[in-house]
Short mmCIF file of C-alpha atoms in Angstrom, two decimals:
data_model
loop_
_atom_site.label_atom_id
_atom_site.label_comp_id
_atom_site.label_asym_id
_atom_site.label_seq_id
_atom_site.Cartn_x
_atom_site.Cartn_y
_atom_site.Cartn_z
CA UNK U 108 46.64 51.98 -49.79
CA UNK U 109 44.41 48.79 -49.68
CA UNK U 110 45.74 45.65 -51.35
CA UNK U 111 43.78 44.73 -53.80
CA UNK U 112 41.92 41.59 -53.85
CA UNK U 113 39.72 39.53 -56.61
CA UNK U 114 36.49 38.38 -56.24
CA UNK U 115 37.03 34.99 -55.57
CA UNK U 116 39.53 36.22 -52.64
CA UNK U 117 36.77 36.93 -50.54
CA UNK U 118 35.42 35.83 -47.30
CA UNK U 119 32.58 34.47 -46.89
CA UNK U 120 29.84 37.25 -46.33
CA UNK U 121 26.02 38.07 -45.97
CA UNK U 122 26.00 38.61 -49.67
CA UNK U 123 27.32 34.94 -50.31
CA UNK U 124 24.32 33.92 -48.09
CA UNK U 125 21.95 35.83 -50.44
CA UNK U 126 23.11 34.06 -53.52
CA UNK U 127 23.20 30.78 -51.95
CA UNK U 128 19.49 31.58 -50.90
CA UNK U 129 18.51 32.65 -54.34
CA UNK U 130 20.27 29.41 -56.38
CA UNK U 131 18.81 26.75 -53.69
CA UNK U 132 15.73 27.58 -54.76
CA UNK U 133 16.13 25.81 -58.07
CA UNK U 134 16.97 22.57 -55.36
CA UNK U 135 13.94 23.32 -53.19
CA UNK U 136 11.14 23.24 -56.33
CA UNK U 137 12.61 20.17 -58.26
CA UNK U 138 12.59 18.43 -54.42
CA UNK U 139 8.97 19.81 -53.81
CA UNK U 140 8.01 19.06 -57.54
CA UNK U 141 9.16 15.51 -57.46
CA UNK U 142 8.07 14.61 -54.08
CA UNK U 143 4.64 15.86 -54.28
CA UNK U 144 3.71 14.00 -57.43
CA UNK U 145 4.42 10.70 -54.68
CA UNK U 146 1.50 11.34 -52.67
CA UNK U 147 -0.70 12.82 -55.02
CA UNK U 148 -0.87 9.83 -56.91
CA UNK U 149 -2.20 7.69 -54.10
CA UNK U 150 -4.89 9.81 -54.01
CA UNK U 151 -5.41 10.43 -57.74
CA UNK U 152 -5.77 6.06 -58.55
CA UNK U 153 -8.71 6.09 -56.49
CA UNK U 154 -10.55 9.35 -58.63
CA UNK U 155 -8.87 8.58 -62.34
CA UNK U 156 -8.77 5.29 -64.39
CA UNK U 157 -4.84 5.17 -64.61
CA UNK U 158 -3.01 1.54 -66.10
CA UNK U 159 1.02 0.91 -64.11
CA UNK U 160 1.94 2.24 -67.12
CA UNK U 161 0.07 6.04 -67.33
CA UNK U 162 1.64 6.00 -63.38
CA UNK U 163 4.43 5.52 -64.21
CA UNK U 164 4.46 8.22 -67.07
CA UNK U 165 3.29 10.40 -64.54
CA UNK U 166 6.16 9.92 -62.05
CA UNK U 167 8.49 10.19 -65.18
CA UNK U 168 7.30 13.07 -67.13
CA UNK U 169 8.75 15.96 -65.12
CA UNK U 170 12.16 14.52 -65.24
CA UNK U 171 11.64 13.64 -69.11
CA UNK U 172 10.94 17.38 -69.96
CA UNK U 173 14.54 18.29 -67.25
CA UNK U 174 16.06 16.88 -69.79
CA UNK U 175 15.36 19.14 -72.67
CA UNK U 176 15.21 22.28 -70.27
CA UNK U 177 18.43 21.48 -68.65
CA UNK U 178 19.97 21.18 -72.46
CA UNK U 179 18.18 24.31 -73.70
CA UNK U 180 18.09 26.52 -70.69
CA UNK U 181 21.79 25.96 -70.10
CA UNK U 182 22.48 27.86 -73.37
CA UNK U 183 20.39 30.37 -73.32
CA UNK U 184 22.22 30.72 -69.97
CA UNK U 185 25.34 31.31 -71.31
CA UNK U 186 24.06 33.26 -74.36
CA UNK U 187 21.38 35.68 -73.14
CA UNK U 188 22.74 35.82 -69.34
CA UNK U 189 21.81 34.04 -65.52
CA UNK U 190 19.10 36.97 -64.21
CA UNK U 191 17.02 36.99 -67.25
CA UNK U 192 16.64 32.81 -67.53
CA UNK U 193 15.94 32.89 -63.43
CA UNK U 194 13.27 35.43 -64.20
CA UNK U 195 11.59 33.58 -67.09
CA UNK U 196 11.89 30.53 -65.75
CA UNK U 197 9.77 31.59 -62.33
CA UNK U 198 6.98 32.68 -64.79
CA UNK U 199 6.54 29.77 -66.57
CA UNK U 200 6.81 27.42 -63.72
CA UNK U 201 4.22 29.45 -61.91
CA UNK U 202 1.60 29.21 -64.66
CA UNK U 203 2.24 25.90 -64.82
CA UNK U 204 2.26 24.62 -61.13
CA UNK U 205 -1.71 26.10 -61.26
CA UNK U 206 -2.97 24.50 -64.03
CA UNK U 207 -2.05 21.09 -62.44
CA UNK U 208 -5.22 21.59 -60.70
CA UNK U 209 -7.89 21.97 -63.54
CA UNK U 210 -6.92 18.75 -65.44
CA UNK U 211 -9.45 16.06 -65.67
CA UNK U 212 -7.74 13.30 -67.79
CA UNK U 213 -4.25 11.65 -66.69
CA UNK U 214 -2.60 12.62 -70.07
CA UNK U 215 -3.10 15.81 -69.41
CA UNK U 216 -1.29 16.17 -66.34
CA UNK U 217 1.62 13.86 -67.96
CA UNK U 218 1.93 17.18 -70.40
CA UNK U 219 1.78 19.65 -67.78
CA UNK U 220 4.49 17.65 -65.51
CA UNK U 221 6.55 17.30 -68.94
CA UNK U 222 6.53 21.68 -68.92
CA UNK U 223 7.33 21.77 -65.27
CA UNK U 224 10.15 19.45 -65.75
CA UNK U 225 11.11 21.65 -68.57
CA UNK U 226 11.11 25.15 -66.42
CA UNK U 227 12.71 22.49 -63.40
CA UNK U 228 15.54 21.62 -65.71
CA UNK U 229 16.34 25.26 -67.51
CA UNK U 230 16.44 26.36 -63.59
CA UNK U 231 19.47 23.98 -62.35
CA UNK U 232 22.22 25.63 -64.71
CA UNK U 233 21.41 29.14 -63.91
CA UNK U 234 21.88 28.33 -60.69
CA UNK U 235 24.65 26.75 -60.50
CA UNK U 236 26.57 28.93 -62.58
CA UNK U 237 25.40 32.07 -60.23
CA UNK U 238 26.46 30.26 -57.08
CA UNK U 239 29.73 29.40 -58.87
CA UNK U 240 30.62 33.03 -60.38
CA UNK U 241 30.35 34.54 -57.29
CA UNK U 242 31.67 32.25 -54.88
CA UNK U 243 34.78 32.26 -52.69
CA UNK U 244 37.35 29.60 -53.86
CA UNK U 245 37.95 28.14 -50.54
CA UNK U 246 34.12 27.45 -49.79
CA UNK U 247 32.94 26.75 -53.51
CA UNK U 248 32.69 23.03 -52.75
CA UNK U 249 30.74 23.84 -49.86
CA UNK U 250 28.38 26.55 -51.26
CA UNK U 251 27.85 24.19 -54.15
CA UNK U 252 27.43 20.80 -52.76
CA UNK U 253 25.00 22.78 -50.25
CA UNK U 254 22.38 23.12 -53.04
CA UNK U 255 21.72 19.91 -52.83
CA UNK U 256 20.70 19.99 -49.04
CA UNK U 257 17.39 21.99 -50.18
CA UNK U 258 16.60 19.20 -52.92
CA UNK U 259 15.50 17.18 -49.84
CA UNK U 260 14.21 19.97 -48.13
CA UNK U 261 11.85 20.52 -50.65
CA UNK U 262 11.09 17.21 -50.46
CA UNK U 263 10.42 16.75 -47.26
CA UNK U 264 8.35 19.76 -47.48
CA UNK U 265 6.20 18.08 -50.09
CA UNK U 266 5.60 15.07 -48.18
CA UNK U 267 4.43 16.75 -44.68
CA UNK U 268 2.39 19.32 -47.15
CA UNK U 269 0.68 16.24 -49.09
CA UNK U 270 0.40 14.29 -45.69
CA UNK U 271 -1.95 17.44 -44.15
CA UNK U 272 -4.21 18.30 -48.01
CA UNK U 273 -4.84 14.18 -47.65
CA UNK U 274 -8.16 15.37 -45.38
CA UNK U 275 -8.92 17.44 -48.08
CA UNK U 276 -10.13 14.66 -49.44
CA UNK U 277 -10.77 13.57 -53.26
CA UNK U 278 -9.88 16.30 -54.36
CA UNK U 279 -6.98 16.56 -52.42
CA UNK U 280 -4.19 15.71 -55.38
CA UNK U 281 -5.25 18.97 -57.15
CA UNK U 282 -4.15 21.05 -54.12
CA UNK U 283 -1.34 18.96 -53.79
CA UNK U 284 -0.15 19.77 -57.38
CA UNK U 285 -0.50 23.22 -57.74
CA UNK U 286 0.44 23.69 -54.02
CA UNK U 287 4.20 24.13 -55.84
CA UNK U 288 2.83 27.66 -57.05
CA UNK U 289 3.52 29.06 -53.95
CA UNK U 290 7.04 28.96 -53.01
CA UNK U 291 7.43 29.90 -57.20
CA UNK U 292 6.09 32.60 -56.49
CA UNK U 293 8.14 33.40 -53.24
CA UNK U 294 11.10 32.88 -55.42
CA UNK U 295 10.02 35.02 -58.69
CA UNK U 296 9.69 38.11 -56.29
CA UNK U 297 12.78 37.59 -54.81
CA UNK U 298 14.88 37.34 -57.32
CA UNK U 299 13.97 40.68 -58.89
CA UNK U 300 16.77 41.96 -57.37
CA UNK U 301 19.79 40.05 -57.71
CA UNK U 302 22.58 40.97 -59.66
CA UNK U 303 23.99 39.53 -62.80
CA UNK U 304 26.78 37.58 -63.37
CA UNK U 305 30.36 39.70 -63.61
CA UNK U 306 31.96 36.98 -64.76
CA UNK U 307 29.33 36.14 -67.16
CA UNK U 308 29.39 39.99 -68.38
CA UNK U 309 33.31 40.28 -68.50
CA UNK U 310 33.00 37.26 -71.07
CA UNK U 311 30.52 38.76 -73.11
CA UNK U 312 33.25 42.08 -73.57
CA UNK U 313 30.75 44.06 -70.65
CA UNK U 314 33.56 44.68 -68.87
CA UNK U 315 32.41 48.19 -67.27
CA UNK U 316 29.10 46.45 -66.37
CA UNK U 317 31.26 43.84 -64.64
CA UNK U 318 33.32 45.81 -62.57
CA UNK U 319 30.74 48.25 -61.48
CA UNK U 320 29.08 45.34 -59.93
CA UNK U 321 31.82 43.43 -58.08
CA UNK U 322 32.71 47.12 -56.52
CA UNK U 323 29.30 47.53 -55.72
CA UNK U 324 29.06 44.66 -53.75
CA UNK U 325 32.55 44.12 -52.36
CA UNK U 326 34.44 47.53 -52.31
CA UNK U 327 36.51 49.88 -54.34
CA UNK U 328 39.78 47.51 -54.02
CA UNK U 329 38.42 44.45 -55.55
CA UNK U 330 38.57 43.02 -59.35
CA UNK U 331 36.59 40.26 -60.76
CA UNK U 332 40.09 37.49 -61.43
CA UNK U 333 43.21 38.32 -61.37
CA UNK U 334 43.32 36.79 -64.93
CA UNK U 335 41.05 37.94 -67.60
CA UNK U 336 38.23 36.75 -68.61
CA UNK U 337 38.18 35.05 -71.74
CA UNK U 338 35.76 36.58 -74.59
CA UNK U 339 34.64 33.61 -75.62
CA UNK U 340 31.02 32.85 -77.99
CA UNK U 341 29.06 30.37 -76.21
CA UNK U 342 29.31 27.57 -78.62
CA UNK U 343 27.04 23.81 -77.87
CA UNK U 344 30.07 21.90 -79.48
CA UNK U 345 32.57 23.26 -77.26
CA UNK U 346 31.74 21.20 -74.56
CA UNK U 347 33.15 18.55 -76.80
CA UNK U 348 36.22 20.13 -77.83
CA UNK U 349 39.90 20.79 -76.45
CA UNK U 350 39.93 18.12 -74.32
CA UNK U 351 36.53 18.80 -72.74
CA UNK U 352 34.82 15.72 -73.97
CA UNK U 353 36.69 13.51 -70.97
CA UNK U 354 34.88 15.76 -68.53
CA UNK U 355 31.60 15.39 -69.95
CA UNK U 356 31.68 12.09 -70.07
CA UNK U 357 32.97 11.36 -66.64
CA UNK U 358 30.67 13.96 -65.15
CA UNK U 359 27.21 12.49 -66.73
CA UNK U 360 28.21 9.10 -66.15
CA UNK U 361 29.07 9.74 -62.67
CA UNK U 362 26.16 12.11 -62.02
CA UNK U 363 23.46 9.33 -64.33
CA UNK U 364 24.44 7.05 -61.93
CA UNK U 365 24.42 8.59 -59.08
CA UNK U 366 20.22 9.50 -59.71
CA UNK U 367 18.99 6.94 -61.34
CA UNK U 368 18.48 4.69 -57.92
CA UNK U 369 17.97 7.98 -55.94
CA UNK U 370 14.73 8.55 -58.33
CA UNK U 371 13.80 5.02 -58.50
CA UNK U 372 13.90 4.69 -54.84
CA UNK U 373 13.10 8.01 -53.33
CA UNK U 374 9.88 8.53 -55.78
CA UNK U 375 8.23 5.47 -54.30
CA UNK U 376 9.64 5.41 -51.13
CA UNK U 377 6.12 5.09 -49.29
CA UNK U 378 5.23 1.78 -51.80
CA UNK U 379 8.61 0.06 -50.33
CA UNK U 380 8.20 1.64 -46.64
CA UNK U 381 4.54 -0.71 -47.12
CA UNK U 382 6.30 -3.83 -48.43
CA UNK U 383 8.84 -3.33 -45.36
CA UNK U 384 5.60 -3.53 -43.22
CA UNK U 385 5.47 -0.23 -42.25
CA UNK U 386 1.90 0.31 -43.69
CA UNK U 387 -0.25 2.12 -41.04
CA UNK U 388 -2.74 4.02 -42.40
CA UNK U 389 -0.60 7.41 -43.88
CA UNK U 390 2.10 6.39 -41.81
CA UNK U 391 4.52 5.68 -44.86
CA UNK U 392 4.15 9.14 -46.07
CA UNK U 393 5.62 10.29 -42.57
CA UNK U 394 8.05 7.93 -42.62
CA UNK U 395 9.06 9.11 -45.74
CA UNK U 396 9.53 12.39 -44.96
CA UNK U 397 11.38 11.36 -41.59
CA UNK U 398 14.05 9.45 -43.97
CA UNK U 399 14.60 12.19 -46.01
CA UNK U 400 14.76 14.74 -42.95
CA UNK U 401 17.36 12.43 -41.45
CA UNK U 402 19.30 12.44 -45.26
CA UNK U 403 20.26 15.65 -44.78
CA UNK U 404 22.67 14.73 -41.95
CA UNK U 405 24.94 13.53 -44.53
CA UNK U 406 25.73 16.82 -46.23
CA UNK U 407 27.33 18.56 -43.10
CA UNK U 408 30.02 15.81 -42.86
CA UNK U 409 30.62 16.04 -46.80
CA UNK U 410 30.43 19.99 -47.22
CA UNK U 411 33.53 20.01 -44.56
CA UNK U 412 35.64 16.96 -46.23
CA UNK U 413 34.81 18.02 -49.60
CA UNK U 414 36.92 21.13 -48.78
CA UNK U 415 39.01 19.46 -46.23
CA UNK U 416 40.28 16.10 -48.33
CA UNK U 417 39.05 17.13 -51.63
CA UNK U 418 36.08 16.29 -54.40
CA UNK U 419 37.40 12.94 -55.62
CA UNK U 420 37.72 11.03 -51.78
CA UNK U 421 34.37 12.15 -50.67
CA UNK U 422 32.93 11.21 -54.13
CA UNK U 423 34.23 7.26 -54.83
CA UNK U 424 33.56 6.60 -50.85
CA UNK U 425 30.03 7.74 -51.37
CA UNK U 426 29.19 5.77 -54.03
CA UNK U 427 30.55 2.64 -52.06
CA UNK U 428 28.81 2.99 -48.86
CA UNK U 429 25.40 3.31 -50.55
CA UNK U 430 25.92 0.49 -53.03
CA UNK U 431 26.50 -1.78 -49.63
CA UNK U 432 23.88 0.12 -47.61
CA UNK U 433 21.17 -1.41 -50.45
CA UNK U 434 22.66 -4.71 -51.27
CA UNK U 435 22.27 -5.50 -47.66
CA UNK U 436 18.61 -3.76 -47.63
CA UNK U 437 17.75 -6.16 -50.57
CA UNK U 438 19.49 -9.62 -48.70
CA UNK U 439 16.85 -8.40 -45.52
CA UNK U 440 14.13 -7.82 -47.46
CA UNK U 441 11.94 -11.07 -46.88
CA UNK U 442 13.51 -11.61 -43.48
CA UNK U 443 11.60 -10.60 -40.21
CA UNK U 444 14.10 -7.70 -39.14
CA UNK U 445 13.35 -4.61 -36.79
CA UNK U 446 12.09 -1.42 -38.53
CA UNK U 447 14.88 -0.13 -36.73
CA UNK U 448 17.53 -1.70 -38.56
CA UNK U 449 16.07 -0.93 -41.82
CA UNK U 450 15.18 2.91 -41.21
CA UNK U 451 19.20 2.53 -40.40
CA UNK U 452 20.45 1.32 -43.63
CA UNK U 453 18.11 3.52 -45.59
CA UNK U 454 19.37 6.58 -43.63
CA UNK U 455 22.74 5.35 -44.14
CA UNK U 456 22.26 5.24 -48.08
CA UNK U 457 20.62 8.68 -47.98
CA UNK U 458 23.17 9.98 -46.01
CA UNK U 459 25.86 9.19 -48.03
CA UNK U 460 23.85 9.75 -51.13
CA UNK U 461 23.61 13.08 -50.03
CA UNK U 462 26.83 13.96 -49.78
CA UNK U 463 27.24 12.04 -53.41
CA UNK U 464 24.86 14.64 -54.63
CA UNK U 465 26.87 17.67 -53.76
CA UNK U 466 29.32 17.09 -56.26
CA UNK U 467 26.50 16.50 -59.27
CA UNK U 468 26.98 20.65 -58.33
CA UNK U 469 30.57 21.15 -57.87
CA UNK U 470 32.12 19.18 -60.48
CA UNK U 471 30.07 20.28 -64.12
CA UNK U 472 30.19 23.93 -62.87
CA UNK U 473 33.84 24.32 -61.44
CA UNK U 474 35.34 22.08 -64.94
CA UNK U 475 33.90 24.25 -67.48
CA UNK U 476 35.01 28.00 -68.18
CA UNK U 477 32.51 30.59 -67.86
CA UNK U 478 31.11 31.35 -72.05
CA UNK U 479 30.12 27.14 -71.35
CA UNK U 480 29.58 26.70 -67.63
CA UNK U 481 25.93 26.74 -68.00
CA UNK U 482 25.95 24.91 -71.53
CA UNK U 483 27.72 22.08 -69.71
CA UNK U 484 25.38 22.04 -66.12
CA UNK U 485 22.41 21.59 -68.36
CA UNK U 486 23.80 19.12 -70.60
CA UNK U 487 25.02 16.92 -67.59
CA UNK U 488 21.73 18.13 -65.59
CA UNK U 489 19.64 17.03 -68.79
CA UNK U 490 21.76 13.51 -69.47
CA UNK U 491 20.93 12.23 -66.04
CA UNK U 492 17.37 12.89 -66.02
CA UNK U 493 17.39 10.59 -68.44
CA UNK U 494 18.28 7.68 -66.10
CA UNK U 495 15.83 9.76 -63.26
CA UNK U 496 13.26 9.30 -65.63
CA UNK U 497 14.25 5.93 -66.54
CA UNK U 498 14.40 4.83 -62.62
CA UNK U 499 11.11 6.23 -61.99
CA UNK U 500 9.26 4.51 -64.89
CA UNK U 501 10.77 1.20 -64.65
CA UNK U 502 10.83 1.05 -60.59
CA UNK U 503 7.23 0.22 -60.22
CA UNK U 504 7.14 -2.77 -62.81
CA UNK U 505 10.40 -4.20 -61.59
CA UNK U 506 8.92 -4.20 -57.91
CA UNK U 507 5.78 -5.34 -59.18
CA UNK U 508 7.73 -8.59 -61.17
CA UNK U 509 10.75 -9.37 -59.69
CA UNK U 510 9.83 -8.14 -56.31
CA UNK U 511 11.64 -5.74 -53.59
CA UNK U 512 14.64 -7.34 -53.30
CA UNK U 513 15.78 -7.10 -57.48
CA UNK U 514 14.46 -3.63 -57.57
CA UNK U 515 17.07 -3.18 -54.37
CA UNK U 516 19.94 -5.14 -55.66
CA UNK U 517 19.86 -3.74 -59.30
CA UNK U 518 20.19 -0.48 -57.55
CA UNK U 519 23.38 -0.92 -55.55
CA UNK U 520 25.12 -2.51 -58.58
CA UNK U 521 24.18 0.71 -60.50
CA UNK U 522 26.07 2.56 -57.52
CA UNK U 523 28.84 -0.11 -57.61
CA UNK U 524 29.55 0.88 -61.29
CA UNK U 525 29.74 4.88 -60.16
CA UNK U 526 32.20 3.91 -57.46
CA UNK U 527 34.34 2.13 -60.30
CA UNK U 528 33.81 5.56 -62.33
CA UNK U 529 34.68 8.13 -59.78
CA UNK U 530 37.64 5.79 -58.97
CA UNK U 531 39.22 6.01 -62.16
CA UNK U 532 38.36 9.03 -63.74
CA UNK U 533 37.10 11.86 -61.37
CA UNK U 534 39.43 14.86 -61.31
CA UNK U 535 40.46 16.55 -58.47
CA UNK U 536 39.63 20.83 -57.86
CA UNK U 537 39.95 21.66 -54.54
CA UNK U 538 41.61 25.25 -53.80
CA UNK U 539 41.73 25.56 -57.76
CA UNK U 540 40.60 28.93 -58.75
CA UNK U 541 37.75 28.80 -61.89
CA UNK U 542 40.68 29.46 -64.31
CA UNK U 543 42.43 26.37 -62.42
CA UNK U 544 39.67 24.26 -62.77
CA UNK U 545 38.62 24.49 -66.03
CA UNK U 546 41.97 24.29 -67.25
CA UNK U 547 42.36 20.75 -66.32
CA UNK U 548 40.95 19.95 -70.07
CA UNK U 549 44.36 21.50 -71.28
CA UNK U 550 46.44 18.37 -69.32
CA UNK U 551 47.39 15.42 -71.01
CA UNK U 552 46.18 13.32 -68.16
CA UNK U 553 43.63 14.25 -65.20
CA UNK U 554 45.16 14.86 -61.68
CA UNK U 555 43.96 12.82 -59.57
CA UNK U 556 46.13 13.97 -56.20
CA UNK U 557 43.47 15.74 -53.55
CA UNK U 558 46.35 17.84 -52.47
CA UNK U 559 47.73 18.56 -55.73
CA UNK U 560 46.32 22.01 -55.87
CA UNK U 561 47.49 22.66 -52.08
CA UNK U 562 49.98 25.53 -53.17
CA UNK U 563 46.67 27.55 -54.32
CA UNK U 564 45.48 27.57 -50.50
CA UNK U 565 48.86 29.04 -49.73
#
C-alpha cells in the first residue's frame, strides 16, 4: 500500500508550473499597466493640455484605485472563493484597458486608470493565495517570491511595446493604453480552467469538493494537510486579532517601504536616465527597459537563499544594499561619471530590489491562515499602494525642486528605515508548513532564528 502523503508533501510538478503561470499573470499586467502609462505620457503632453500636477495624477491613479481593490478584492477572495474573483477580475480589466483609447480629456483617463488599478489590486490576493494553497512547502518561498520576476517582465514588455507604437505617431498613447487588453485577454481564457482552491473549500466545510480535487490532480494517496482545516468565517477584523495585528503591521510597513522608491523611481525612470545624460532621441525608453531586463537577475540568487538561509536574511540585506546603491547614485549625480558606472548602481538597486520584492509575496500569504489569507494580501497589497501612489505623485515635483540628487537620497533613507524594520521585527517561515506559519501569531514573541523551523525539513 502507498504511503500517504499531503498536498503540501509534493514535488514539484507540471501542475505547480500551471499555477505559477496562471498567478504571475496578476505580476505581468500591474508591470505592463504601470510601465506603459511611462511612455504614453511623453507622447500624450505634446496632444493634451496637462499641468505637473494632472501628470502626476495620471501616474498615480492606477495605484490609488490598488488600494481599494486590493482591500475589497481580498475579501471577496476569501468569502466568495479564488476562481470566481480571477474570472471577474479579467472582465473588468479587459473593458477597461479598451476604453483607455477613446478618452479625449486627461481626467478622464485619471478615472479609467483609477478602475484598472482597482481590477490590478483585487487581482494580487487571488493570486497569491492560489500560488500559496497549492504549493509545495519546500519551494513556497521560491514559487512565491517568483511572482514578482513577471512584475518586471511586464514591464519591460511595456517599455519595448511603447518604444515600437512611438512611430505610430500622435496618436500613438491610445494604442499604447489599451495595448494592455491583449495579454487580459490571453489570461481570461486561460484561466477558465483552473481549479479552485482545496484549501479554500475545506475551510468553507466543502470538504468532498476539496478532496475530489487534490486526488484529481495528485493521486488517490494524497490529502489536502495532515491537520484540518479550520472552518473559519472570513472576518475583516481578524486580521487584527489574536496576535495578528504584529504581522500586519510589520508586513505593510516593510512591504510600504519597500515600493514607495521602487514606484517613484521606476515610473520615471526615462526622466532621470535624461538628467543622467543619457537623452538620445528614444534612447531612455530602451535604456529603461534594459535596466529592468537586467533587474531580473536578482531574483534567481534570492529565490535559492530565500529557501536556502531563510525569509528574514535575504530580506534586511536587501533593503541595505539598495539604500547604499542610491545614496551613492544621488552623491554622483552632478559629477561627470561613466554611464557605465551608473547603469551599475542602478542594476545593483534593482537587483536587490528584486529579490526585496519576493517576499512582499511570501510573507502576507504564508502568516495568515487560509478563511484570511486573501483578506490580509489585499490589505497589505492595498496599504502600500498607498506609498506607490504617493512616490509616483510626489517624484516629479521633488525632481523638479530639489533636483535629482534629493529625489535620490530621500529614497535610500526610505530603504534605510525598511532595513531597520525587517531587522527587528520580520519573522522567520522557512520549511514551516501553512499551519506552521500562520501560527506564529499564537507565540508570545516572533522567532527570529532562520533555522528554527529546520526539524520541519527533516
Amino acid at each position: 500500500m502507498s504511503k500517504v502523503r499531503t498536498m503540501e508533501e509534493m514535488p514539484l510538478s507540471r501542475f505547480h508550473y500551471k499555477m505559477f503561470a496562471y498567478a504571475s499573470g496578476s505580476t505581468f499586467l500591474d508591470g505592463y499597466i504601470i510601465g506603459i502609462i511611462a511612455v504614453a505620457l511623453s507622447v500624450m503632453q505634446t496632444q493634451l493640455d496637462m499641468s505637473v500636477t494632472m501628470i502626476g495624477l495620471i501616474g498615480a491613479a492606477t495605484l490609488a484605485g490598488m488600494l481599494f481593490g486590493g482591500i475589497i478584492g481580498g475579501y471577496l477572495t476569501d468569502l466568495i472563493g479564488r476562481k470566481k474573483m480571477f474570472l471577474i477580475d479579467m472582465l473588468v480589466m479587459a473593458v477597461v484597458s479598451i476604453l483607455q483609447f477613446y478618452v479625449n480629456d486627461p481626467m478622464q483617463l485619471v478615472i479609467l486608470r483609477f478602475i484598472l488599478g482597482i481590477a490590478v489590486g483585487a487581482d494580487y490576493p487571488i493570486a497569491g493565495a492560489l500560488m500559496t494553497e497549492f504549493s509545495p512547502t519546500k519551494n513556497r518561498g521560491s514559487l512565491l517570491g517568483g511572482l514578482n520576476g513577471l512584475w518586471y517582465i511586464g514591464y519591460v514588455s511595456s517599455f519595448l511595446v511603447g518604444y515600437l507604437m512611438l512611430s505610430i505617431g500622435d496618436d500613438s498613447w491610445r494604442w499604447m493604453l489599451a495595448s494592455s487588453a491583449i495579454p487580459v485577454i490571453i489570461m481570461l481564457i486561460s484561466r477558465l480552467n483552473m481549479p479552485e482552491s482545496p484549501r479554500w473549500l475545506a475551510s468553507k466545510g466543502r470538504e468532498k469538493e476539496a478532496k475530489a480535487i487534490v486526488q484529481k490532480i495528485f493521486g488517490e494517496n494524497v490529502i489536502l494537510s495532515a491537520e484540518a482545516e479550520a472552518k473559519e468565517k472570513t472576518s475583516y477584523l481578524d486580521m487584527f486579532r489574536n496576535g495578528y495585528g504584529k504581522l500586519i503591521l510589520f508586513v505593510t510597513l516593510f512591504y510600504s517601504l519597500q515600493v514607495l522608491p521602487l514606484y517613484g523611481i521606476n515610473t520615471y525612470i526615462p526622466e532621470i536616465l535624461a538628467q543622467f545624460g543619457f537623452a538620445n532621441g528614444t534612447r531612455e525608453y530602451l535604456g529603461a527597459a534594459v535596466i529592468n531586463l537586467i533587474y531580473l537577475i536578482g531574483l534567481l540568487p534570492a529565490l535559492y537563499l530565500v529557501e536556502k538561509f531563510g525569509r528574514r536574511p535575504t530580506l534586511y540585506w536587501s533593503f541595505l544594499v539598495c539604500s547604499i546603491s542610491l545614496f551613492i547614485l544621488g552623491a554622483i549625480s552632478g559629477l561627470n561619471v561613466p554611464f557605465v558606472f551608473i547603469l551599475a548602481l542602478f542594476v545593483i538597486y534593482g537587483t536587490f530590489n528584486t529579490g526585496m520584492g519576493a517576499h512582499t509575496w511570501i510573507y502576507p500569504n504564508e502568516l495568515f491562515p487560509t478563511h484570511i489569507r486573501g483578506t490580509a494580501m489585499g490589505f497589505t497589497t492595498g496599504v502600500a499602494r498607498i506609498a506607490s501612489a504617493i512616490g509616483t505623485f510626489f517624484s516629479p515635483a521633488i525632481m523638479a525642486t530639489y533636483g535629482l540628487a534629493a529625489t535620490l537620497y530621500i529614497c535610500g533613507a526610505i530603504l534605510f528605515i525598511g532595513f531597520l524594520v525587517s531587522l527587528f521585527m520580520a519573522p522567520e517561515t522557512k520549511n514551516m508548513s501553512l499551519t506552521e506559519a500562520s501560527s506564529l501569531n499564537k507565540s508570545k514573541g516572533i522567532e527570529h532564528d532562520s533555522f528554527a523551523s529546520k526539524k520541519t525539513a527533516n
